[in-house]
Amino acid sequence: RGLVKNPDAVRLNTVEGEASVLLELSVAPEDVARVKGPNGDTLRAIRTVLSASAGRRKAVLELLEPNASRDEE
């Protein structure tokens, strides 16, 4: 939450599977660029830490962008 300017808008939805877990992250529209970081570096680093901590399960982090359809991601 320290990464964003509007921490109250941060939402994390977890979808559990047998061998994987999907984490859907949504933030305020003005915070999307902050979470992505330059060239996607911040988001990539978050995904790396998440994968390392997931153990045997595959962990996937998806940043849900406001006003973007899922077909575009």
PDB file of N, CA and C in Angstrom:
ATOM      1  N   ARG A   1       0.812  -1.207   0.000  1.00  0.00           N
ATOM      2  CA  ARG A   1       0.000   0.000   0.000  1.00  0.00           C
ATOM      3  C   ARG A   1       0.847   1.259   0.000  1.00  0.00           C
ATOM      4  N   GLY A   2       2.105   1.204   0.419  1.00  0.00           N
ATOM      5  CA  GLY A   2       2.956   2.375   0.433  1.00  0.00           C
ATOM      6  C   GLY A   2       3.339   2.841  -0.958  1.00  0.00           C
ATOM      7  N   LEU A   3       3.130   2.020  -1.941  1.00  0.00           N
ATOM      8  CA  LEU A   3       3.490   2.336  -3.315  1.00  0.00           C
ATOM      9  C   LEU A   3       2.463   3.253  -3.988  1.00  0.00           C
ATOM     10  N   VAL A   4       1.243   3.233  -3.497  1.00  0.00           N
ATOM     11  CA  VAL A   4       0.162   3.976  -4.142  1.00  0.00           C
ATOM     12  C   VAL A   4      -0.215   5.227  -3.348  1.00  0.00           C
ATOM     13  N   LYS A   5      -0.847   6.170  -4.026  1.00  0.00           N
ATOM     14  CA  LYS A   5      -1.295   7.392  -3.352  1.00  0.00           C
ATOM     15  C   LYS A   5      -2.679   7.227  -2.741  1.00  0.00           C
ATOM     16  N   ASN A   6      -3.439   6.244  -3.224  1.00  0.00           N
ATOM     17  CA  ASN A   6      -4.789   6.020  -2.728  1.00  0.00           C
ATOM     18  C   ASN A   6      -4.885   4.584  -2.195  1.00  0.00           C
ATOM     19  N   PRO A   7      -4.346   4.310  -0.999  1.00  0.00           N
ATOM     20  CA  PRO A   7      -4.314   2.941  -0.480  1.00  0.00           C
ATOM     21  C   PRO A   7      -5.696   2.348  -0.208  1.00  0.00           C
ATOM     22  N   ASP A   8      -6.693   3.180   0.006  1.00  0.00           N
ATOM     23  CA  ASP A   8      -8.033   2.654   0.262  1.00  0.00           C
ATOM     24  C   ASP A   8      -8.659   2.022  -0.982  1.00  0.00           C
ATOM     25  N   ALA A   9      -8.122   2.334  -2.150  1.00  0.00           N
ATOM     26  CA  ALA A   9      -8.657   1.780  -3.399  1.00  0.00           C
ATOM     27  C   ALA A   9      -7.982   0.459  -3.786  1.00  0.00           C
ATOM     28  N   VAL A  10      -6.972   0.039  -3.035  1.00  0.00           N
ATOM     29  CA  VAL A  10      -6.263  -1.200  -3.353  1.00  0.00           C
ATOM     30  C   VAL A  10      -7.147  -2.398  -2.997  1.00  0.00           C
ATOM     31  N   ARG A  11      -7.329  -3.277  -3.968  1.00  0.00           N
ATOM     32  CA  ARG A  11      -8.117  -4.491  -3.762  1.00  0.00           C
ATOM     33  C   ARG A  11      -7.329  -5.669  -4.316  1.00  0.00           C
ATOM     34  N   LEU A  12      -7.362  -6.783  -3.593  1.00  0.00           N
ATOM     35  CA  LEU A  12      -6.683  -7.998  -4.031  1.00  0.00           C
ATOM     36  C   LEU A  12      -7.677  -9.142  -3.933  1.00  0.00           C
ATOM     37  N   ASN A  13      -7.956  -9.752  -5.075  1.00  0.00           N
ATOM     38  CA  ASN A  13      -8.860 -10.894  -5.133  1.00  0.00           C
ATOM     39  C   ASN A  13      -8.020 -12.136  -5.411  1.00  0.00           C
ATOM     40  N   THR A  14      -8.226 -13.187  -4.648  1.00  0.00           N
ATOM     41  CA  THR A  14      -7.469 -14.422  -4.803  1.00  0.00           C
ATOM     42  C   THR A  14      -8.361 -15.503  -5.386  1.00  0.00           C
ATOM     43  N   VAL A  15      -7.867 -16.138  -6.454  1.00  0.00           N
ATOM     44  CA  VAL A  15      -8.571 -17.258  -7.073  1.00  0.00           C
ATOM     45  C   VAL A  15      -7.660 -18.468  -6.933  1.00  0.00           C
ATOM     46  N   GLU A  16      -8.082 -19.428  -6.104  1.00  0.00           N
ATOM     47  CA  GLU A  16      -7.265 -20.611  -5.810  1.00  0.00           C
ATOM     48  C   GLU A  16      -7.536 -21.720  -6.813  1.00  0.00           C
ATOM     49  N   GLY A  17      -6.487 -22.370  -7.249  1.00  0.00           N
ATOM     50  CA  GLY A  17      -6.584 -23.567  -8.075  1.00  0.00           C
ATOM     51  C   GLY A  17      -5.821 -24.684  -7.393  1.00  0.00           C
ATOM     52  N   GLU A  18      -5.827 -25.871  -7.979  1.00  0.00           N
ATOM     53  CA  GLU A  18      -5.118 -26.993  -7.360  1.00  0.00           C
ATOM     54  C   GLU A  18      -3.610 -26.753  -7.295  1.00  0.00           C
ATOM     55  N   ALA A  19      -3.043 -26.322  -8.405  1.00  0.00           N
ATOM     56  CA  ALA A  19      -1.593 -26.150  -8.464  1.00  0.00           C
ATOM     57  C   ALA A  19      -1.179 -24.692  -8.617  1.00  0.00           C
ATOM     58  N   SER A  20      -2.145 -23.774  -8.581  1.00  0.00           N
ATOM     59  CA  SER A  20      -1.806 -22.374  -8.798  1.00  0.00           C
ATOM     60  C   SER A  20      -2.738 -21.464  -8.016  1.00  0.00           C
ATOM     61  N   VAL A  21      -2.309 -20.235  -7.931  1.00  0.00           N
ATOM     62  CA  VAL A  21      -3.144 -19.205  -7.314  1.00  0.00           C
ATOM     63  C   VAL A  21      -3.030 -17.951  -8.176  1.00  0.00           C
ATOM     64  N   LEU A  22      -4.180 -17.358  -8.488  1.00  0.00           N
ATOM     65  CA  LEU A  22      -4.240 -16.137  -9.274  1.00  0.00           C
ATOM     66  C   LEU A  22      -4.594 -14.996  -8.340  1.00  0.00           C
ATOM     67  N   LEU A  23      -3.779 -13.958  -8.346  1.00  0.00           N
ATOM     68  CA  LEU A  23      -4.039 -12.768  -7.541  1.00  0.00           C
ATOM     69  C   LEU A  23      -4.386 -11.634  -8.492  1.00  0.00           C
ATOM     70  N   GLU A  24      -5.584 -11.094  -8.341  1.00  0.00           N
ATOM     71  CA  GLU A  24      -6.040  -9.990  -9.174  1.00  0.00           C
ATOM     72  C   GLU A  24      -5.935  -8.708  -8.357  1.00  0.00           C
ATOM     73  N   LEU A  25      -5.051  -7.832  -8.768  1.00  0.00           N
ATOM     74  CA  LEU A  25      -4.794  -6.585  -8.065  1.00  0.00           C
ATOM     75  C   LEU A  25      -5.471  -5.440  -8.790  1.00  0.00           C
ATOM     76  N   SER A  26      -6.244  -4.657  -8.065  1.00  0.00           N
ATOM     77  CA  SER A  26      -6.814  -3.448  -8.660  1.00  0.00           C
ATOM     78  C   SER A  26      -6.457  -2.262  -7.772  1.00  0.00           C
ATOM     79  N   VAL A  27      -6.151  -1.158  -8.427  1.00  0.00           N
ATOM     80  CA  VAL A  27      -5.776   0.079  -7.744  1.00  0.00           C
ATOM     81  C   VAL A  27      -6.533   1.226  -8.402  1.00  0.00           C
ATOM     82  N   ALA A  28      -6.463   2.382  -7.805  1.00  0.00           N
ATOM     83  CA  ALA A  28      -7.095   3.571  -8.389  1.00  0.00           C
ATOM     84  C   ALA A  28      -6.447   3.862  -9.744  1.00  0.00           C
ATOM     85  N   PRO A  29      -7.222   4.401 -10.684  1.00  0.00           N
ATOM     86  CA  PRO A  29      -6.682   4.677 -12.022  1.00  0.00           C
ATOM     87  C   PRO A  29      -5.396   5.509 -12.002  1.00  0.00           C
ATOM     88  N   GLU A  30      -5.306   6.456 -11.087  1.00  0.00           N
ATOM     89  CA  GLU A  30      -4.103   7.302 -11.038  1.00  0.00           C
ATOM     90  C   GLU A  30      -2.889   6.566 -10.474  1.00  0.00           C
ATOM     91  N   ASP A  31      -3.087   5.383  -9.897  1.00  0.00           N
ATOM     92  CA  ASP A  31      -1.980   4.620  -9.317  1.00  0.00           C
ATOM     93  C   ASP A  31      -1.475   3.496 -10.208  1.00  0.00           C
ATOM     94  N   VAL A  32      -2.139   3.243 -11.323  1.00  0.00           N
ATOM     95  CA  VAL A  32      -1.740   2.139 -12.201  1.00  0.00           C
ATOM     96  C   VAL A  32      -0.294   2.317 -12.669  1.00  0.00           C
ATOM     97  N   ALA A  33       0.056   3.504 -13.117  1.00  0.00           N
ATOM     98  CA  ALA A  33       1.422   3.751 -13.610  1.00  0.00           C
ATOM     99  C   ALA A  33       2.444   3.591 -12.494  1.00  0.00           C
ATOM    100  N   ARG A  34       2.081   3.963 -11.276  1.00  0.00           N
ATOM    101  CA  ARG A  34       3.002   3.819 -10.143  1.00  0.00           C
ATOM    102  C   ARG A  34       3.263   2.344  -9.840  1.00  0.00           C
ATOM    103  N   VAL A  35       2.229   1.516  -9.942  1.00  0.00           N
ATOM    104  CA  VAL A  35       2.387   0.087  -9.676  1.00  0.00           C
ATOM    105  C   VAL A  35       3.178  -0.581 -10.801  1.00  0.00           C
ATOM    106  N   LYS A  36       2.935  -0.166 -12.025  1.00  0.00           N
ATOM    107  CA  LYS A  36       3.685  -0.734 -13.148  1.00  0.00           C
ATOM    108  C   LYS A  36       5.158  -0.331 -13.086  1.00  0.00           C
ATOM    109  N   GLY A  37       5.408   0.918 -12.779  1.00  0.00           N
ATOM    110  CA  GLY A  37       6.777   1.413 -12.746  1.00  0.00           C
ATOM    111  C   GLY A  37       7.304   1.664 -14.143  1.00  0.00           C
ATOM    112  N   PRO A  38       8.521   2.190 -14.224  1.00  0.00           N
ATOM    113  CA  PRO A  38       9.099   2.467 -15.541  1.00  0.00           C
ATOM    114  C   PRO A  38       9.359   1.164 -16.291  1.00  0.00           C
ATOM    115  N   ASN A  39       8.845   1.081 -17.496  1.00  0.00           N
ATOM    116  CA  ASN A  39       8.994  -0.114 -18.336  1.00  0.00           C
ATOM    117  C   ASN A  39       8.459  -1.378 -17.682  1.00  0.00           C
ATOM    118  N   GLY A  40       7.544  -1.248 -16.730  1.00  0.00           N
ATOM    119  CA  GLY A  40       6.975  -2.415 -16.064  1.00  0.00           C
ATOM    120  C   GLY A  40       7.871  -3.028 -15.005  1.00  0.00           C
ATOM    121  N   ASP A  41       8.944  -2.330 -14.649  1.00  0.00           N
ATOM    122  CA  ASP A  41       9.932  -2.886 -13.722  1.00  0.00           C
ATOM    123  C   ASP A  41       9.381  -3.161 -12.328  1.00  0.00           C
ATOM    124  N   THR A  42       8.568  -2.273 -11.797  1.00  0.00           N
ATOM    125  CA  THR A  42       8.034  -2.451 -10.449  1.00  0.00           C
ATOM    126  C   THR A  42       7.089  -3.642 -10.402  1.00  0.00           C
ATOM    127  N   LEU A  43       6.208  -3.736 -11.358  1.00  0.00           N
ATOM    128  CA  LEU A  43       5.276  -4.857 -11.414  1.00  0.00           C
ATOM    129  C   LEU A  43       6.034  -6.177 -11.601  1.00  0.00           C
ATOM    130  N   ARG A  44       7.042  -6.179 -12.438  1.00  0.00           N
ATOM    131  CA  ARG A  44       7.863  -7.377 -12.661  1.00  0.00           C
ATOM    132  C   ARG A  44       8.558  -7.794 -11.367  1.00  0.00           C
ATOM    133  N   ALA A  45       9.050  -6.836 -10.590  1.00  0.00           N
ATOM    134  CA  ALA A  45       9.713  -7.146  -9.321  1.00  0.00           C
ATOM    135  C   ALA A  45       8.722  -7.732  -8.315  1.00  0.00           C
ATOM    136  N   ILE A  46       7.521  -7.192  -8.268  1.00  0.00           N
ATOM    137  CA  ILE A  46       6.491  -7.723  -7.371  1.00  0.00           C
ATOM    138  C   ILE A  46       6.173  -9.164  -7.758  1.00  0.00           C
ATOM    139  N   ARG A  47       6.048  -9.431  -9.052  1.00  0.00           N
ATOM    140  CA  ARG A  47       5.764 -10.791  -9.525  1.00  0.00           C
ATOM    141  C   ARG A  47       6.906 -11.746  -9.182  1.00  0.00           C
ATOM    142  N   THR A  48       8.139 -11.269  -9.272  1.00  0.00           N
ATOM    143  CA  THR A  48       9.289 -12.113  -8.943  1.00  0.00           C
ATOM    144  C   THR A  48       9.278 -12.515  -7.476  1.00  0.00           C
ATOM    145  N   VAL A  49       9.034 -11.569  -6.588  1.00  0.00           N
ATOM    146  CA  VAL A  49       8.959 -11.863  -5.154  1.00  0.00           C
ATOM    147  C   VAL A  49       7.801 -12.813  -4.865  1.00  0.00           C
ATOM    148  N   LEU A  50       6.673 -12.570  -5.506  1.00  0.00           N
ATOM    149  CA  LEU A  50       5.505 -13.431  -5.322  1.00  0.00           C
ATOM    150  C   LEU A  50       5.813 -14.866  -5.751  1.00  0.00           C
ATOM    151  N   SER A  51       6.430 -15.032  -6.907  1.00  0.00           N
ATOM    152  CA  SER A  51       6.767 -16.369  -7.397  1.00  0.00           C
ATOM    153  C   SER A  51       7.755 -17.076  -6.476  1.00  0.00           C
ATOM    154  N   ALA A  52       8.718 -16.334  -5.977  1.00  0.00           N
ATOM    155  CA  ALA A  52       9.717 -16.925  -5.083  1.00  0.00           C
ATOM    156  C   ALA A  52       9.101 -17.374  -3.766  1.00  0.00           C
ATOM    157  N   SER A  53       8.091 -16.671  -3.318  1.00  0.00           N
ATOM    158  CA  SER A  53       7.474 -17.004  -2.032  1.00  0.00           C
ATOM    159  C   SER A  53       6.353 -18.034  -2.156  1.00  0.00           C
ATOM    160  N   ALA A  54       5.954 -18.370  -3.365  1.00  0.00           N
ATOM    161  CA  ALA A  54       4.811 -19.256  -3.576  1.00  0.00           C
ATOM    162  C   ALA A  54       5.140 -20.726  -3.348  1.00  0.00           C
ATOM    163  N   GLY A  55       6.419 -21.059  -3.318  1.00  0.00           N
ATOM    164  CA  GLY A  55       6.784 -22.457  -3.118  1.00  0.00           C
ATOM    165  C   GLY A  55       6.460 -23.291  -4.342  1.00  0.00           C
ATOM    166  N   ARG A  56       5.811 -24.422  -4.118  1.00  0.00           N
ATOM    167  CA  ARG A  56       5.505 -25.351  -5.216  1.00  0.00           C
ATOM    168  C   ARG A  56       4.350 -24.886  -6.089  1.00  0.00           C
ATOM    169  N   ARG A  57       3.515 -24.041  -5.553  1.00  0.00           N
ATOM    170  CA  ARG A  57       2.369 -23.559  -6.330  1.00  0.00           C
ATOM    171  C   ARG A  57       2.801 -22.444  -7.267  1.00  0.00           C
ATOM    172  N   LYS A  58       2.171 -22.393  -8.412  1.00  0.00           N
ATOM    173  CA  LYS A  58       2.436 -21.299  -9.353  1.00  0.00           C
ATOM    174  C   LYS A  58       1.583 -20.113  -8.938  1.00  0.00           C
ATOM    175  N   ALA A  59       2.201 -18.969  -8.778  1.00  0.00           N
ATOM    176  CA  ALA A  59       1.485 -17.751  -8.402  1.00  0.00           C
ATOM    177  C   ALA A  59       1.516 -16.775  -9.576  1.00  0.00           C
ATOM    178  N   VAL A  60       0.349 -16.245  -9.903  1.00  0.00           N
ATOM    179  CA  VAL A  60       0.228 -15.302 -11.015  1.00  0.00           C
ATOM    180  C   VAL A  60      -0.423 -14.031 -10.487  1.00  0.00           C
ATOM    181  N   LEU A  61       0.213 -12.903 -10.758  1.00  0.00           N
ATOM    182  CA  LEU A  61      -0.341 -11.615 -10.367  1.00  0.00           C
ATOM    183  C   LEU A  61      -0.818 -10.891 -11.614  1.00  0.00           C
ATOM    184  N   GLU A  62      -2.072 -10.508 -11.606  1.00  0.00           N
ATOM    185  CA  GLU A  62      -2.659  -9.781 -12.733  1.00  0.00           C
ATOM    186  C   GLU A  62      -3.093  -8.409 -12.244  1.00  0.00           C
ATOM    187  N   LEU A  63      -2.602  -7.376 -12.892  1.00  0.00           N
ATOM    188  CA  LEU A  63      -3.007  -6.008 -12.563  1.00  0.00           C
ATOM    189  C   LEU A  63      -4.231  -5.678 -13.399  1.00  0.00           C
ATOM    190  N   LEU A  64      -5.354  -5.496 -12.726  1.00  0.00           N
ATOM    191  CA  LEU A  64      -6.596  -5.161 -13.426  1.00  0.00           C
ATOM    192  C   LEU A  64      -6.635  -3.658 -13.650  1.00  0.00           C
ATOM    193  N   GLU A  65      -6.640  -3.276 -14.898  1.00  0.00           N
ATOM    194  CA  GLU A  65      -6.640  -1.855 -15.228  1.00  0.00           C
ATOM    195  C   GLU A  65      -8.070  -1.376 -15.465  1.00  0.00           C
ATOM    196  N   PRO A  66      -8.418  -0.245 -14.889  1.00  0.00           N
ATOM    197  CA  PRO A  66      -9.757   0.308 -15.116  1.00  0.00           C
ATOM    198  C   PRO A  66      -9.959   0.617 -16.595  1.00  0.00           C
ATOM    199  N   ASN A  67     -11.170   0.395 -17.073  1.00  0.00           N
ATOM    200  CA  ASN A  67     -11.539   0.694 -18.461  1.00  0.00           C
ATOM    201  C   ASN A  67     -10.791  -0.133 -19.502  1.00  0.00           C
ATOM    202  N   ALA A  68     -10.248  -1.271 -19.115  1.00  0.00           N
ATOM    203  CA  ALA A  68      -9.588  -2.152 -20.066  1.00  0.00           C
ATOM    204  C   ALA A  68     -10.331  -3.484 -20.062  1.00  0.00           C
ATOM    205  N   SER A  69     -10.625  -3.970 -21.252  1.00  0.00           N
ATOM    206  CA  SER A  69     -11.294  -5.267 -21.317  1.00  0.00           C
ATOM    207  C   SER A  69     -10.267  -6.361 -21.130  1.00  0.00           C
ATOM    208  N   ARG A  70     -10.676  -7.514 -20.658  1.00  0.00           N
ATOM    209  CA  ARG A  70      -9.760  -8.617 -20.416  1.00  0.00           C
ATOM    210  C   ARG A  70      -9.148  -9.145 -21.706  1.00  0.00           C
ATOM    211  N   ASP A  71      -9.792  -8.939 -22.850  1.00  0.00           N
ATOM    212  CA  ASP A  71      -9.260  -9.409 -24.104  1.00  0.00           C
ATOM    213  C   ASP A  71      -8.001  -8.656 -24.510  1.00  0.00           C
ATOM    214  N   GLU A  72      -7.840  -7.431 -24.002  1.00  0.00           N
ATOM    215  CA  GLU A  72      -6.689  -6.600 -24.363  1.00  0.00           C
ATOM    216  C   GLU A  72      -5.456  -6.940 -23.549  1.00  0.00           C
ATOM    217  N   GLU A  73      -5.605  -7.630 -22.414  1.00  0.00           N
ATOM    218  CA  GLU A  73      -4.459  -7.893 -21.529  1.00  0.00           C
ATOM    219  C   GLU A  73      -3.617  -9.026 -22.024  1.00  0.00           C
TER     220      GLU A  73
END
